[in-house]
PDB file of C-alpha atoms (C1' of nucleotides) in Angstrom:
ATOM      1  CA  UNK A   1      77.104 -60.018-116.837  1.00 40.00           C
ATOM      2  CA  UNK A   2      74.707 -62.767-115.911  1.00 41.00           C
ATOM      3  CA  UNK A   3      74.216 -61.189-112.501  1.00 41.00           C
ATOM      4  CA  UNK A   4      72.701 -58.152-114.154  1.00 45.00           C
ATOM      5  CA  UNK A   5      69.699 -60.111-115.376  1.00 47.00           C
ATOM      6  CA  UNK A   6      68.858 -61.161-111.827  1.00 49.00           C
ATOM      7  CA  UNK A   7      69.137 -57.544-110.762  1.00 50.00           C
ATOM      8  CA  UNK A   8      67.010 -56.479-113.675  1.00 53.00           C
ATOM      9  CA  UNK A   9      64.373 -59.040-112.860  1.00 52.00           C
ATOM     10  CA  UNK A  10      64.204 -57.817-109.282  1.00 53.00           C
ATOM     11  CA  UNK A  11      63.897 -54.249-110.458  1.00 56.00           C
ATOM     12  CA  UNK A  12      61.075 -55.257-112.683  1.00 58.00           C
ATOM     13  CA  UNK A  13      59.277 -56.995-109.844  1.00 57.00           C
ATOM     14  CA  UNK A  14      59.811 -53.908-107.763  1.00 58.00           C
ATOM     15  CA  UNK A  15      58.230 -51.761-110.425  1.00 62.00           C
ATOM     16  CA  UNK A  16      55.366 -54.197-110.753  1.00 62.00           C
ATOM     17  CA  UNK A  17      54.797 -53.964-107.015  1.00 61.00           C
ATOM     18  CA  UNK A  18      54.889 -50.186-107.119  1.00 61.00           C
ATOM     19  CA  UNK A  19      52.406 -50.254-109.956  1.00 64.00           C
ATOM     20  CA  UNK A  20      50.211 -52.525-107.885  1.00 64.00           C
ATOM     21  CA  UNK A  21      50.336 -50.099-104.997  1.00 61.00           C
ATOM     22  CA  UNK A  22      49.517 -47.235-107.323  1.00 59.00           C
ATOM     23  CA  UNK A  23      46.539 -49.230-108.536  1.00 66.00           C
ATOM     24  CA  UNK A  24      45.507 -49.816-104.935  1.00 81.00           C
ATOM     25  CA  UNK A  25      45.531 -46.381-103.325  1.00 83.00           C
ATOM     26  CA  UNK A  26      43.280 -47.554-100.543  1.00 85.00           C
ATOM     27  CA  UNK A  27      46.090 -49.668 -99.208  1.00 87.00           C
ATOM     28  CA  UNK A  28      48.504 -46.775 -99.142  1.00 87.00           C
ATOM     29  CA  UNK A  29      45.883 -44.808 -97.312  1.00 91.00           C
ATOM     30  CA  UNK A  30      45.460 -47.681 -94.872  1.00 91.00           C
ATOM     31  CA  UNK A  31      49.201 -47.615 -94.288  1.00 88.00           C
ATOM     32  CA  UNK A  32      49.202 -43.923 -93.679  1.00 89.00           C
ATOM     33  CA  UNK A  33      46.309 -44.059 -91.271  1.00 90.00           C
ATOM     34  CA  UNK A  34      48.225 -46.713 -89.340  1.00 87.00           C
ATOM     35  CA  UNK A  35      50.903 -44.153 -88.567  1.00 86.00           C
ATOM     36  CA  UNK A  36      52.157 -44.039 -85.005  1.00 87.00           C
ATOM     37  CA  UNK A  37      50.649 -40.680 -84.094  1.00 93.00           C
ATOM     38  CA  UNK A  38      47.648 -40.493 -86.384  1.00 94.00           C
ATOM     39  CA  UNK A  39      45.306 -42.359 -84.095  1.00 94.00           C
ATOM     40  CA  UNK A  40      46.381 -40.338 -81.061  1.00 94.00           C
ATOM     41  CA  UNK A  41      45.859 -37.021 -82.844  1.00 96.00           C
ATOM     42  CA  UNK A  42      42.492 -38.120 -84.144  1.00 96.00           C
ATOM     43  CA  UNK A  43      41.335 -39.223 -80.720  1.00 95.00           C
ATOM     44  CA  UNK A  44      42.684 -36.075 -79.072  1.00 95.00           C
ATOM     45  CA  UNK A  45      40.713 -33.948 -81.510  1.00 97.00           C
ATOM     46  CA  UNK A  46      37.570 -35.831 -80.676  1.00 95.00           C
ATOM     47  CA  UNK A  47      36.755 -33.399 -77.870  1.00 90.00           C
ATOM     48  CA  UNK A  48      36.590 -30.515 -80.302  1.00 95.00           C
ATOM     49  CA  UNK A  49      39.049 -27.979 -81.744  1.00 97.00           C
ATOM     50  CA  UNK A  50      42.457 -27.848 -80.123  1.00 96.00           C
ATOM     51  CA  UNK A  51      45.421 -25.544 -80.297  1.00 97.00           C
ATOM     52  CA  UNK A  52      48.833 -26.824 -81.290  1.00 97.00           C
ATOM     53  CA  UNK A  53      50.121 -26.539 -77.750  1.00 96.00           C
ATOM     54  CA  UNK A  54      47.065 -28.326 -76.382  1.00 95.00           C
ATOM     55  CA  UNK A  55      47.718 -31.244 -78.651  1.00 96.00           C
ATOM     56  CA  UNK A  56      51.389 -31.457 -77.807  1.00 94.00           C
ATOM     57  CA  UNK A  57      50.451 -31.530 -74.136  1.00 92.00           C
ATOM     58  CA  UNK A  58      47.668 -34.073 -74.499  1.00 92.00           C
ATOM     59  CA  UNK A  59      49.729 -36.432 -76.609  1.00 92.00           C
ATOM     60  CA  UNK A  60      52.509 -37.393 -74.258  1.00 88.00           C
ATOM     61  CA  UNK A  61      55.828 -38.146 -75.854  1.00 89.00           C
ATOM     62  CA  UNK A  62      55.247 -36.632 -79.271  1.00 92.00           C
ATOM     63  CA  UNK A  63      57.988 -34.397 -80.629  1.00 93.00           C
ATOM     64  CA  UNK A  64      56.951 -31.120 -82.215  1.00 94.00           C
ATOM     65  CA  UNK A  65      58.377 -32.390 -85.452  1.00 95.00           C
ATOM     66  CA  UNK A  66      56.189 -35.469 -85.555  1.00 95.00           C
ATOM     67  CA  UNK A  67      53.162 -33.568 -84.340  1.00 96.00           C
ATOM     68  CA  UNK A  68      53.552 -30.962 -87.078  1.00 97.00           C
ATOM     69  CA  UNK A  69      54.231 -33.617 -89.675  1.00 96.00           C
ATOM     70  CA  UNK A  70      51.211 -35.664 -88.671  1.00 96.00           C
ATOM     71  CA  UNK A  71      48.961 -32.612 -88.599  1.00 97.00           C
ATOM     72  CA  UNK A  72      50.153 -31.527 -92.045  1.00 96.00           C
ATOM     73  CA  UNK A  73      49.456 -34.913 -93.533  1.00 95.00           C
ATOM     74  CA  UNK A  74      46.016 -35.085 -91.986  1.00 96.00           C
ATOM     75  CA  UNK A  75      45.249 -31.581 -93.183  1.00 97.00           C
ATOM     76  CA  UNK A  76      46.353 -32.454 -96.696  1.00 96.00           C
ATOM     77  CA  UNK A  77      44.158 -35.540 -96.619  1.00 96.00           C
ATOM     78  CA  UNK A  78      41.192 -33.414 -95.670  1.00 97.00           C
ATOM     79  CA  UNK A  79      40.776 -35.034 -92.267  1.00 97.00           C
ATOM     80  CA  UNK A  80      41.214 -31.819 -90.326  1.00 97.00           C
ATOM     81  CA  UNK A  81      41.327 -28.073 -90.847  1.00 97.00           C
ATOM     82  CA  UNK A  82      44.031 -25.690 -89.738  1.00 97.00           C
ATOM     83  CA  UNK A  83      42.953 -22.198 -88.711  1.00 97.00           C
ATOM     84  CA  UNK A  84      45.504 -19.462 -88.092  1.00 96.00           C
ATOM     85  CA  UNK A  85      44.470 -16.507 -85.985  1.00 95.00           C
ATOM     86  CA  UNK A  86      47.017 -13.736 -86.441  1.00 89.00           C
ATOM     87  CA  UNK A  87      46.892 -12.245 -82.962  1.00 89.00           C
ATOM     88  CA  UNK A  88      49.868 -11.242 -80.857  1.00 85.00           C
ATOM     89  CA  UNK A  89      50.997 -14.691 -79.918  1.00 88.00           C
ATOM     90  CA  UNK A  90      49.982 -16.525 -83.054  1.00 92.00           C
ATOM     91  CA  UNK A  91      47.162 -18.942 -82.495  1.00 96.00           C
ATOM     92  CA  UNK A  92      46.544 -22.055 -84.569  1.00 97.00           C
ATOM     93  CA  UNK A  93      43.528 -24.283 -84.119  1.00 97.00           C
ATOM     94  CA  UNK A  94      42.991 -27.738 -85.503  1.00 98.00           C
ATOM     95  CA  UNK A  95      39.584 -29.269 -85.949  1.00 98.00           C
ATOM     96  CA  UNK A  96      38.340 -32.491 -87.453  1.00 98.00           C
ATOM     97  CA  UNK A  97      36.353 -32.357 -90.666  1.00 98.00           C
ATOM     98  CA  UNK A  98      33.377 -34.643 -91.208  1.00 97.00           C
ATOM     99  CA  UNK A  99      35.705 -37.009 -93.009  1.00 97.00           C
ATOM    100  CA  UNK A 100      38.093 -36.912 -90.081  1.00 97.00           C
ATOM    101  CA  UNK A 101      35.303 -37.518 -87.623  1.00 97.00           C
ATOM    102  CA  UNK A 102      34.187 -40.568 -89.554  1.00 97.00           C
ATOM    103  CA  UNK A 103      37.662 -42.034 -89.295  1.00 97.00           C
ATOM    104  CA  UNK A 104      38.042 -40.994 -85.690  1.00 97.00           C
ATOM    105  CA  UNK A 105      35.052 -43.115 -84.755  1.00 96.00           C
ATOM    106  CA  UNK A 106      36.703 -46.225 -86.126  1.00 96.00           C
ATOM    107  CA  UNK A 107      40.086 -45.432 -84.633  1.00 95.00           C
ATOM    108  CA  UNK A 108      38.507 -44.783 -81.266  1.00 95.00           C
ATOM    109  CA  UNK A 109      36.986 -48.242 -81.562  1.00 96.00           C
ATOM    110  CA  UNK A 110      40.450 -49.766 -81.903  1.00 95.00           C
ATOM    111  CA  UNK A 111      41.705 -47.694 -79.003  1.00 93.00           C
ATOM    112  CA  UNK A 112      38.812 -48.866 -76.847  1.00 95.00           C
ATOM    113  CA  UNK A 113      39.508 -52.429 -77.892  1.00 96.00           C
ATOM    114  CA  UNK A 114      43.155 -52.060 -76.850  1.00 94.00           C
ATOM    115  CA  UNK A 115      42.173 -50.664 -73.480  1.00 93.00           C
ATOM    116  CA  UNK A 116      39.527 -53.296 -72.873  1.00 95.00           C
ATOM    117  CA  UNK A 117      41.515 -56.308 -74.033  1.00 95.00           C
ATOM    118  CA  UNK A 118      45.115 -55.631 -73.176  1.00 91.00           C
ATOM    119  CA  UNK A 119      44.866 -57.765 -70.077  1.00 93.00           C
ATOM    120  CA  UNK A 120      43.859 -60.751 -72.140  1.00 96.00           C
ATOM    121  CA  UNK A 121      46.743 -60.006 -74.464  1.00 96.00           C
ATOM    122  CA  UNK A 122      49.204 -59.800 -71.605  1.00 93.00           C
ATOM    123  CA  UNK A 123      48.151 -63.083 -70.084  1.00 95.00           C
ATOM    124  CA  UNK A 124      48.384 -64.668 -73.527  1.00 96.00           C
ATOM    125  CA  UNK A 125      51.939 -63.358 -73.744  1.00 94.00           C
ATOM    126  CA  UNK A 126      52.795 -64.823 -70.372  1.00 94.00           C
ATOM    127  CA  UNK A 127      51.512 -68.222 -71.433  1.00 95.00           C
ATOM    128  CA  UNK A 128      53.400 -68.010 -74.723  1.00 95.00           C
ATOM    129  CA  UNK A 129      56.652 -67.008 -73.059  1.00 93.00           C
ATOM    130  CA  UNK A 130      56.324 -69.714 -70.420  1.00 92.00           C
ATOM    131  CA  UNK A 131      55.767 -72.307 -73.125  1.00 87.00           C
ATOM    132  CA  UNK A 132      58.751 -71.079 -75.130  1.00 84.00           C
ATOM    133  CA  UNK A 133      61.001 -71.184 -72.088  1.00 81.00           C
ATOM    134  CA  UNK A 134      59.869 -74.723 -71.306  1.00 81.00           C
ATOM    135  CA  UNK A 135      60.636 -75.825 -74.849  1.00 73.00           C
ATOM    136  CA  UNK A 136      64.070 -74.270 -74.745  1.00 68.00           C
ATOM    137  CA  UNK A 137      64.958 -76.047 -71.504  1.00 66.00           C
ATOM    138  CA  UNK A 138      63.447 -79.293 -72.702  1.00 59.00           C
ATOM    139  CA  UNK A 139      65.407 -79.375 -75.933  1.00 50.00           C
ATOM    140  CA  UNK A 140      68.556 -78.380 -74.095  1.00 47.00           C
ATOM    141  CA  UNK A 141      69.284 -81.495 -72.049  1.00 42.00           C
ATOM    142  CA  UNK A 142      67.100 -84.247 -73.442  1.00 42.00           C
ATOM    143  CA  UNK A 143      67.723 -85.258 -77.044  1.00 35.00           C
TER     144      UNK A 143
ATOM    145  CA  UNK B   1      79.993 -30.219 -65.255  1.00 41.00           C
ATOM    146  CA  UNK B   2      76.964 -28.029 -65.723  1.00 41.00           C
ATOM    147  CA  UNK B   3      76.143 -29.798 -68.987  1.00 41.00           C
ATOM    148  CA  UNK B   4      75.722 -33.048 -67.118  1.00 44.00           C
ATOM    149  CA  UNK B   5      72.724 -31.743 -65.229  1.00 48.00           C
ATOM    150  CA  UNK B   6      70.915 -30.995 -68.458  1.00 49.00           C
ATOM    151  CA  UNK B   7      71.715 -34.481 -69.670  1.00 50.00           C
ATOM    152  CA  UNK B   8      70.581 -35.931 -66.372  1.00 53.00           C
ATOM    153  CA  UNK B   9      67.331 -34.042 -66.509  1.00 53.00           C
ATOM    154  CA  UNK B  10      66.646 -35.341 -69.997  1.00 54.00           C
ATOM    155  CA  UNK B  11      67.434 -38.864 -68.893  1.00 56.00           C
ATOM    156  CA  UNK B  12      65.027 -38.482 -66.047  1.00 59.00           C
ATOM    157  CA  UNK B  13      62.291 -37.254 -68.349  1.00 58.00           C
ATOM    158  CA  UNK B  14      63.012 -40.148 -70.623  1.00 59.00           C
ATOM    159  CA  UNK B  15      62.623 -42.571 -67.752  1.00 62.00           C
ATOM    160  CA  UNK B  16      59.441 -40.837 -66.690  1.00 63.00           C
ATOM    161  CA  UNK B  17      58.091 -41.248 -70.187  1.00 61.00           C
ATOM    162  CA  UNK B  18      59.057 -44.904 -70.276  1.00 61.00           C
ATOM    163  CA  UNK B  19      57.359 -45.360 -66.934  1.00 65.00           C
ATOM    164  CA  UNK B  20      54.293 -43.682 -68.350  1.00 64.00           C
ATOM    165  CA  UNK B  21      54.287 -46.066 -71.263  1.00 61.00           C
ATOM    166  CA  UNK B  22      54.720 -48.994 -68.914  1.00 60.00           C
ATOM    167  CA  UNK B  23      51.766 -47.704 -66.925  1.00 66.00           C
ATOM    168  CA  UNK B  24      49.786 -47.403 -70.137  1.00 81.00           C
ATOM    169  CA  UNK B  25      50.157 -50.793 -71.811  1.00 83.00           C
ATOM    170  CA  UNK B  26      47.075 -50.172 -73.895  1.00 85.00           C
ATOM    171  CA  UNK B  27      48.958 -47.559 -75.843  1.00 87.00           C
ATOM    172  CA  UNK B  28      51.812 -49.906 -76.600  1.00 87.00           C
ATOM    173  CA  UNK B  29      49.264 -52.427 -77.740  1.00 91.00           C
ATOM    174  CA  UNK B  30      47.659 -49.772 -79.914  1.00 91.00           C
ATOM    175  CA  UNK B  31      51.049 -49.080 -81.436  1.00 87.00           C
ATOM    176  CA  UNK B  32      51.659 -52.715 -82.136  1.00 89.00           C
ATOM    177  CA  UNK B  33      48.264 -53.239 -83.680  1.00 90.00           C
ATOM    178  CA  UNK B  34      49.015 -50.307 -85.971  1.00 87.00           C
ATOM    179  CA  UNK B  35      51.852 -52.279 -87.500  1.00 86.00           C
ATOM    180  CA  UNK B  36      52.137 -52.217 -91.262  1.00 87.00           C
ATOM    181  CA  UNK B  37      51.186 -55.839 -91.840  1.00 93.00           C
ATOM    182  CA  UNK B  38      48.978 -56.583 -88.874  1.00 95.00           C
ATOM    183  CA  UNK B  39      45.784 -55.324 -90.440  1.00 94.00           C
ATOM    184  CA  UNK B  40      46.439 -57.156 -93.685  1.00 94.00           C
ATOM    185  CA  UNK B  41      47.107 -60.444 -91.923  1.00 96.00           C
ATOM    186  CA  UNK B  42      44.023 -60.038 -89.781  1.00 96.00           C
ATOM    187  CA  UNK B  43      41.817 -59.301 -92.745  1.00 95.00           C
ATOM    188  CA  UNK B  44      43.335 -62.135 -94.778  1.00 96.00           C
ATOM    189  CA  UNK B  45      42.546 -64.565 -91.970  1.00 97.00           C
ATOM    190  CA  UNK B  46      38.960 -63.408 -91.913  1.00 95.00           C
ATOM    191  CA  UNK B  47      38.006 -66.040 -94.485  1.00 89.00           C
ATOM    192  CA  UNK B  48      39.076 -68.821 -92.141  1.00 94.00           C
ATOM    193  CA  UNK B  49      42.305 -70.744 -91.460  1.00 97.00           C
ATOM    194  CA  UNK B  50      45.112 -70.202 -93.914  1.00 96.00           C
ATOM    195  CA  UNK B  51      48.433 -71.834 -94.577  1.00 97.00           C
ATOM    196  CA  UNK B  52      51.629 -69.841 -94.450  1.00 97.00           C
ATOM    197  CA  UNK B  53      52.003 -69.970 -98.208  1.00 95.00           C
ATOM    198  CA  UNK B  54      48.401 -68.901 -98.696  1.00 95.00           C
ATOM    199  CA  UNK B  55      48.990 -65.829 -96.598  1.00 96.00           C
ATOM    200  CA  UNK B  56      52.191 -64.886 -98.369  1.00 94.00           C
ATOM    201  CA  UNK B  57      50.350 -65.111-101.664  1.00 92.00           C
ATOM    202  CA  UNK B  58      47.279 -63.209-100.537  1.00 92.00           C
ATOM    203  CA  UNK B  59      49.266 -60.395 -98.958  1.00 92.00           C
ATOM    204  CA  UNK B  60      51.071 -58.922-101.932  1.00 88.00           C
ATOM    205  CA  UNK B  61      54.444 -57.457-101.203  1.00 89.00           C
ATOM    206  CA  UNK B  62      55.093 -58.975 -97.799  1.00 92.00           C
ATOM    207  CA  UNK B  63      58.519 -60.505 -97.268  1.00 93.00           C
ATOM    208  CA  UNK B  64      58.769 -63.902 -95.658  1.00 95.00           C
ATOM    209  CA  UNK B  65      60.577 -62.315 -92.762  1.00 95.00           C
ATOM    210  CA  UNK B  66      57.886 -59.766 -91.988  1.00 95.00           C
ATOM    211  CA  UNK B  67      55.107 -62.281 -92.445  1.00 96.00           C
ATOM    212  CA  UNK B  68      56.716 -64.668 -89.979  1.00 97.00           C
ATOM    213  CA  UNK B  69      57.478 -61.878 -87.573  1.00 96.00           C
ATOM    214  CA  UNK B  70      53.952 -60.514 -87.701  1.00 96.00           C
ATOM    215  CA  UNK B  71      52.432 -63.958 -87.270  1.00 97.00           C
ATOM    216  CA  UNK B  72      54.677 -64.671 -84.270  1.00 96.00           C
ATOM    217  CA  UNK B  73      53.693 -61.476 -82.564  1.00 95.00           C
ATOM    218  CA  UNK B  74      50.012 -62.051 -83.177  1.00 96.00           C
ATOM    219  CA  UNK B  75      50.335 -65.603 -81.921  1.00 97.00           C
ATOM    220  CA  UNK B  76      52.091 -64.411 -78.789  1.00 96.00           C
ATOM    221  CA  UNK B  77      49.360 -61.859 -78.212  1.00 95.00           C
ATOM    222  CA  UNK B  78      46.747 -64.575 -78.422  1.00 97.00           C
ATOM    223  CA  UNK B  79      45.160 -63.161 -81.560  1.00 97.00           C
ATOM    224  CA  UNK B  80      45.725 -66.264 -83.630  1.00 97.00           C
ATOM    225  CA  UNK B  81      46.735 -69.901 -83.257  1.00 97.00           C
ATOM    226  CA  UNK B  82      49.512 -71.703 -85.070  1.00 97.00           C
ATOM    227  CA  UNK B  83      48.956 -75.372 -85.894  1.00 97.00           C
ATOM    228  CA  UNK B  84      51.780 -77.520 -87.207  1.00 96.00           C
ATOM    229  CA  UNK B  85      50.873 -80.715 -89.050  1.00 95.00           C
ATOM    230  CA  UNK B  86      53.993 -82.860 -89.291  1.00 89.00           C
ATOM    231  CA  UNK B  87      53.340 -84.431 -92.669  1.00 90.00           C
ATOM    232  CA  UNK B  88      55.874 -84.867 -95.457  1.00 86.00           C
ATOM    233  CA  UNK B  89      55.987 -81.257 -96.576  1.00 89.00           C
ATOM    234  CA  UNK B  90      55.384 -79.574 -93.257  1.00 93.00           C
ATOM    235  CA  UNK B  91      52.045 -77.850 -93.065  1.00 96.00           C
ATOM    236  CA  UNK B  92      51.323 -74.876 -90.823  1.00 97.00           C
ATOM    237  CA  UNK B  93      47.897 -73.332 -90.430  1.00 97.00           C
ATOM    238  CA  UNK B  94      47.017 -70.028 -88.860  1.00 98.00           C
ATOM    239  CA  UNK B  95      43.592 -69.233 -87.503  1.00 98.00           C
ATOM    240  CA  UNK B  96      42.140 -66.297 -85.645  1.00 98.00           C
ATOM    241  CA  UNK B  97      41.126 -66.752 -82.037  1.00 98.00           C
ATOM    242  CA  UNK B  98      37.988 -65.107 -80.682  1.00 97.00           C
ATOM    243  CA  UNK B  99      40.156 -62.261 -79.490  1.00 97.00           C
ATOM    244  CA  UNK B 100      41.685 -61.954 -82.941  1.00 97.00           C
ATOM    245  CA  UNK B 101      38.284 -61.992 -84.578  1.00 97.00           C
ATOM    246  CA  UNK B 102      37.098 -59.193 -82.340  1.00 97.00           C
ATOM    247  CA  UNK B 103      40.008 -57.041 -83.455  1.00 97.00           C
ATOM    248  CA  UNK B 104      39.651 -58.074 -87.064  1.00 97.00           C
ATOM    249  CA  UNK B 105      36.148 -56.642 -87.127  1.00 96.00           C
ATOM    250  CA  UNK B 106      37.435 -53.236 -86.142  1.00 96.00           C
ATOM    251  CA  UNK B 107      40.407 -53.353 -88.488  1.00 95.00           C
ATOM    252  CA  UNK B 108      38.172 -54.400 -91.346  1.00 95.00           C
ATOM    253  CA  UNK B 109      36.116 -51.329 -90.590  1.00 96.00           C
ATOM    254  CA  UNK B 110      39.159 -49.118 -91.109  1.00 95.00           C
ATOM    255  CA  UNK B 111      40.010 -50.961 -94.297  1.00 93.00           C
ATOM    256  CA  UNK B 112      36.475 -50.457 -95.599  1.00 95.00           C
ATOM    257  CA  UNK B 113      36.690 -46.806 -94.670  1.00 96.00           C
ATOM    258  CA  UNK B 114      39.942 -46.442 -96.616  1.00 94.00           C
ATOM    259  CA  UNK B 115      38.431 -48.101 -99.663  1.00 93.00           C
ATOM    260  CA  UNK B 116      35.239 -46.085 -99.487  1.00 95.00           C
ATOM    261  CA  UNK B 117      36.782 -42.697 -98.788  1.00 95.00           C
ATOM    262  CA  UNK B 118      40.123 -42.647-100.560  1.00 91.00           C
ATOM    263  CA  UNK B 119      38.649 -40.688-103.441  1.00 93.00           C
ATOM    264  CA  UNK B 120      37.617 -37.914-101.090  1.00 96.00           C
ATOM    265  CA  UNK B 121      41.100 -37.991 -99.613  1.00 96.00           C
ATOM    266  CA  UNK B 122      42.722 -37.770-103.013  1.00 93.00           C
ATOM    267  CA  UNK B 123      40.658 -34.802-104.116  1.00 95.00           C
ATOM    268  CA  UNK B 124      41.443 -33.116-100.798  1.00 96.00           C
ATOM    269  CA  UNK B 125      45.129 -33.661-101.548  1.00 95.00           C
ATOM    270  CA  UNK B 126      44.766 -32.138-104.974  1.00 94.00           C
ATOM    271  CA  UNK B 127      43.116 -29.069-103.513  1.00 95.00           C
ATOM    272  CA  UNK B 128      45.787 -28.778-100.841  1.00 95.00           C
ATOM    273  CA  UNK B 129      48.630 -29.136-103.323  1.00 92.00           C
ATOM    274  CA  UNK B 130      47.077 -26.614-105.694  1.00 92.00           C
ATOM    275  CA  UNK B 131      46.713 -24.123-102.864  1.00 87.00           C
ATOM    276  CA  UNK B 132      50.297 -24.656-101.728  1.00 83.00           C
ATOM    277  CA  UNK B 133      51.610 -24.168-105.239  1.00 80.00           C
ATOM    278  CA  UNK B 134      49.633 -20.945-105.599  1.00 80.00           C
ATOM    279  CA  UNK B 135      51.048 -19.630-102.335  1.00 72.00           C
ATOM    280  CA  UNK B 136      54.588 -20.477-103.360  1.00 67.00           C
ATOM    281  CA  UNK B 137      54.239 -18.635-106.645  1.00 65.00           C
ATOM    282  CA  UNK B 138      52.484 -15.731-105.001  1.00 58.00           C
ATOM    283  CA  UNK B 139      55.145 -15.236-102.339  1.00 50.00           C
ATOM    284  CA  UNK B 140      57.874 -15.586-104.955  1.00 48.00           C
ATOM    285  CA  UNK B 141      57.417 -12.431-106.962  1.00 42.00           C
ATOM    286  CA  UNK B 142      54.965 -10.267-105.099  1.00 42.00           C
ATOM    287  CA  UNK B 143      55.834  -9.203-101.557  1.00 34.00           C
TER     288      UNK B 143
ATOM    289  C1'  DC C   1      57.145 -76.246 -97.177  1.00 71.37           C
ATOM    290  C1'  DG C   2      57.983 -73.060 -93.444  1.00 71.37           C
ATOM    291  C1'  DG C   3      60.812 -71.105 -91.355  1.00 71.37           C
ATOM    292  C1'  DA C   4      65.728 -69.107 -88.716  1.00 71.37           C
ATOM    293  C1'  DA C   5      70.015 -66.502 -89.021  1.00 71.37           C
ATOM    294  C1'  DT C   6      72.640 -62.962 -90.972  1.00 71.37           C
ATOM    295  C1'  DC C   7      73.859 -58.834 -93.305  1.00 71.37           C
ATOM    296  C1'  DC C   8      72.721 -54.325 -94.967  1.00 71.37           C
ATOM    297  C1'  DT C   9      70.216 -50.044 -96.189  1.00 71.37           C
ATOM    298  C1'  DG C  10      66.520 -46.273 -96.170  1.00 71.37           C
ATOM    299  C1'  DG C  11      64.103 -43.360 -93.842  1.00 71.37           C
ATOM    300  C1'  DG C  12      61.316 -42.736 -89.620  1.00 71.37           C
ATOM    301  C1'  DA C  13      61.873 -40.291 -85.707  1.00 71.37           C
ATOM    302  C1'  DG C  14      64.229 -37.652 -81.761  1.00 71.37           C
ATOM    303  C1'  DA C  15      67.312 -33.608 -80.227  1.00 71.37           C
ATOM    304  C1'  DT C  16      68.793 -29.123 -80.959  1.00 71.37           C
ATOM    305  C1'  DA C  17      68.783 -24.532 -82.590  1.00 71.37           C
ATOM    306  C1'  DC C  18      66.701 -20.779 -85.048  1.00 71.37           C
ATOM    307  C1'  DT C  19      62.544 -17.730 -86.869  1.00 71.37           C
ATOM    308  C1'  DG C  20      58.356 -14.879 -87.495  1.00 71.37           C
TER     309       DG C  20
ATOM    310  C1'  DC D   1      53.294 -19.709 -79.707  1.00 71.37           C
ATOM    311  C1'  DA D   2      53.913 -22.441 -83.581  1.00 71.37           C
ATOM    312  C1'  DG D   3      56.489 -23.838 -86.253  1.00 71.37           C
ATOM    313  C1'  DT D   4      61.174 -24.812 -89.772  1.00 71.37           C
ATOM    314  C1'  DA D   5      65.809 -26.634 -90.659  1.00 71.37           C
ATOM    315  C1'  DT D   6      69.465 -29.775 -89.790  1.00 71.37           C
ATOM    316  C1'  DC D   7      71.977 -33.482 -87.910  1.00 71.37           C
ATOM    317  C1'  DT D   8      72.050 -37.886 -86.252  1.00 71.37           C
ATOM    318  C1'  DC D   9      70.788 -42.428 -84.738  1.00 71.37           C
ATOM    319  C1'  DC D  10      68.241 -46.442 -84.724  1.00 71.37           C
ATOM    320  C1'  DC D  11      65.704 -50.119 -86.351  1.00 71.37           C
ATOM    321  C1'  DA D  12      61.976 -51.739 -89.458  1.00 71.37           C
ATOM    322  C1'  DG D  13      62.286 -54.321 -93.061  1.00 71.37           C
ATOM    323  C1'  DG D  14      64.329 -56.330 -97.606  1.00 71.37           C
ATOM    324  C1'  DA D  15      67.760 -59.757 -99.682  1.00 71.37           C
ATOM    325  C1'  DT D  16      70.172 -63.726 -99.133  1.00 71.37           C
ATOM    326  C1'  DT D  17      71.456 -68.053 -97.335  1.00 71.37           C
ATOM    327  C1'  DC D  18      70.932 -72.175 -94.613  1.00 71.37           C
ATOM    328  C1'  DC D  19      67.967 -75.822 -91.959  1.00 71.37           C
ATOM    329  C1'  DG D  20      64.568 -79.641 -90.582  1.00 71.37           C
TER     330       DG D  20
END
DNA sequence: CGGAATCCTGGGAGATACTG
DNA sequence: CAGTATCTCCCAGGATTCCG
């Protein structure tokens, strides 16, 4: 089939892209760090070691699944340590490593930026939306 | 039904959470900024204004849909400007605003961190995986 | 050239229930 | 308390096609 060659070409491009990503691990890491909960966990751990339940309380809206998953990934990446204390109710503490602290600094910077600038962003949105609405109305009646 | 009350309670919590998010717009902004392509676009625009086609070439692997979508969002948020030059082949340039540049600085910091530290992360992963494998084998045969 | 509209799929993410 | 396992749903995002 002729259609196969197109499919094959796309597959090849896909493989080339995957190879590119493999050759650029920093970008995959960048992607991972951009995860929805990563920044929140990192910031939450900024105040020192925290128990699992502390984290789930401090990070509003996180499911235990996503919290566990995020913590596992960060532990694997060497950004935090997981310490199990085998007492009667099991106790697990999470703490940032030096590597994790170095990233936390940067992430906290973004968080601060978001908190400091979101008003500017919102007013920009209002202007944009107002402009869009005006264009829609304008192009509606008048040719 | 008794089951309804459970459902109702969950709905209420859901609404409460949504209200919380609405009351915390900075977090939504943080989420948005964490988007997969946002950082790449921001960094790519660091070298000055770029045409649409320039961006799609510089950002390997981005689809035209996601590039457009990301650019629209960033434009709406006031992070960049979109300039259309109505010449024969239409020309569109994107350029960071001051607000966009301020964020780009921070994002570039994360990118630099990822590039500088990914080796540490990878070796941490290797250690973690080796440990996990050892535990799996150990718990397999010996009780 | 720079998009918009449409269709479709993978997997990210929540809810629930169970375990040590 | 701190998870694990499973099911499901939703939508981010890719492919394709059409437009000015």
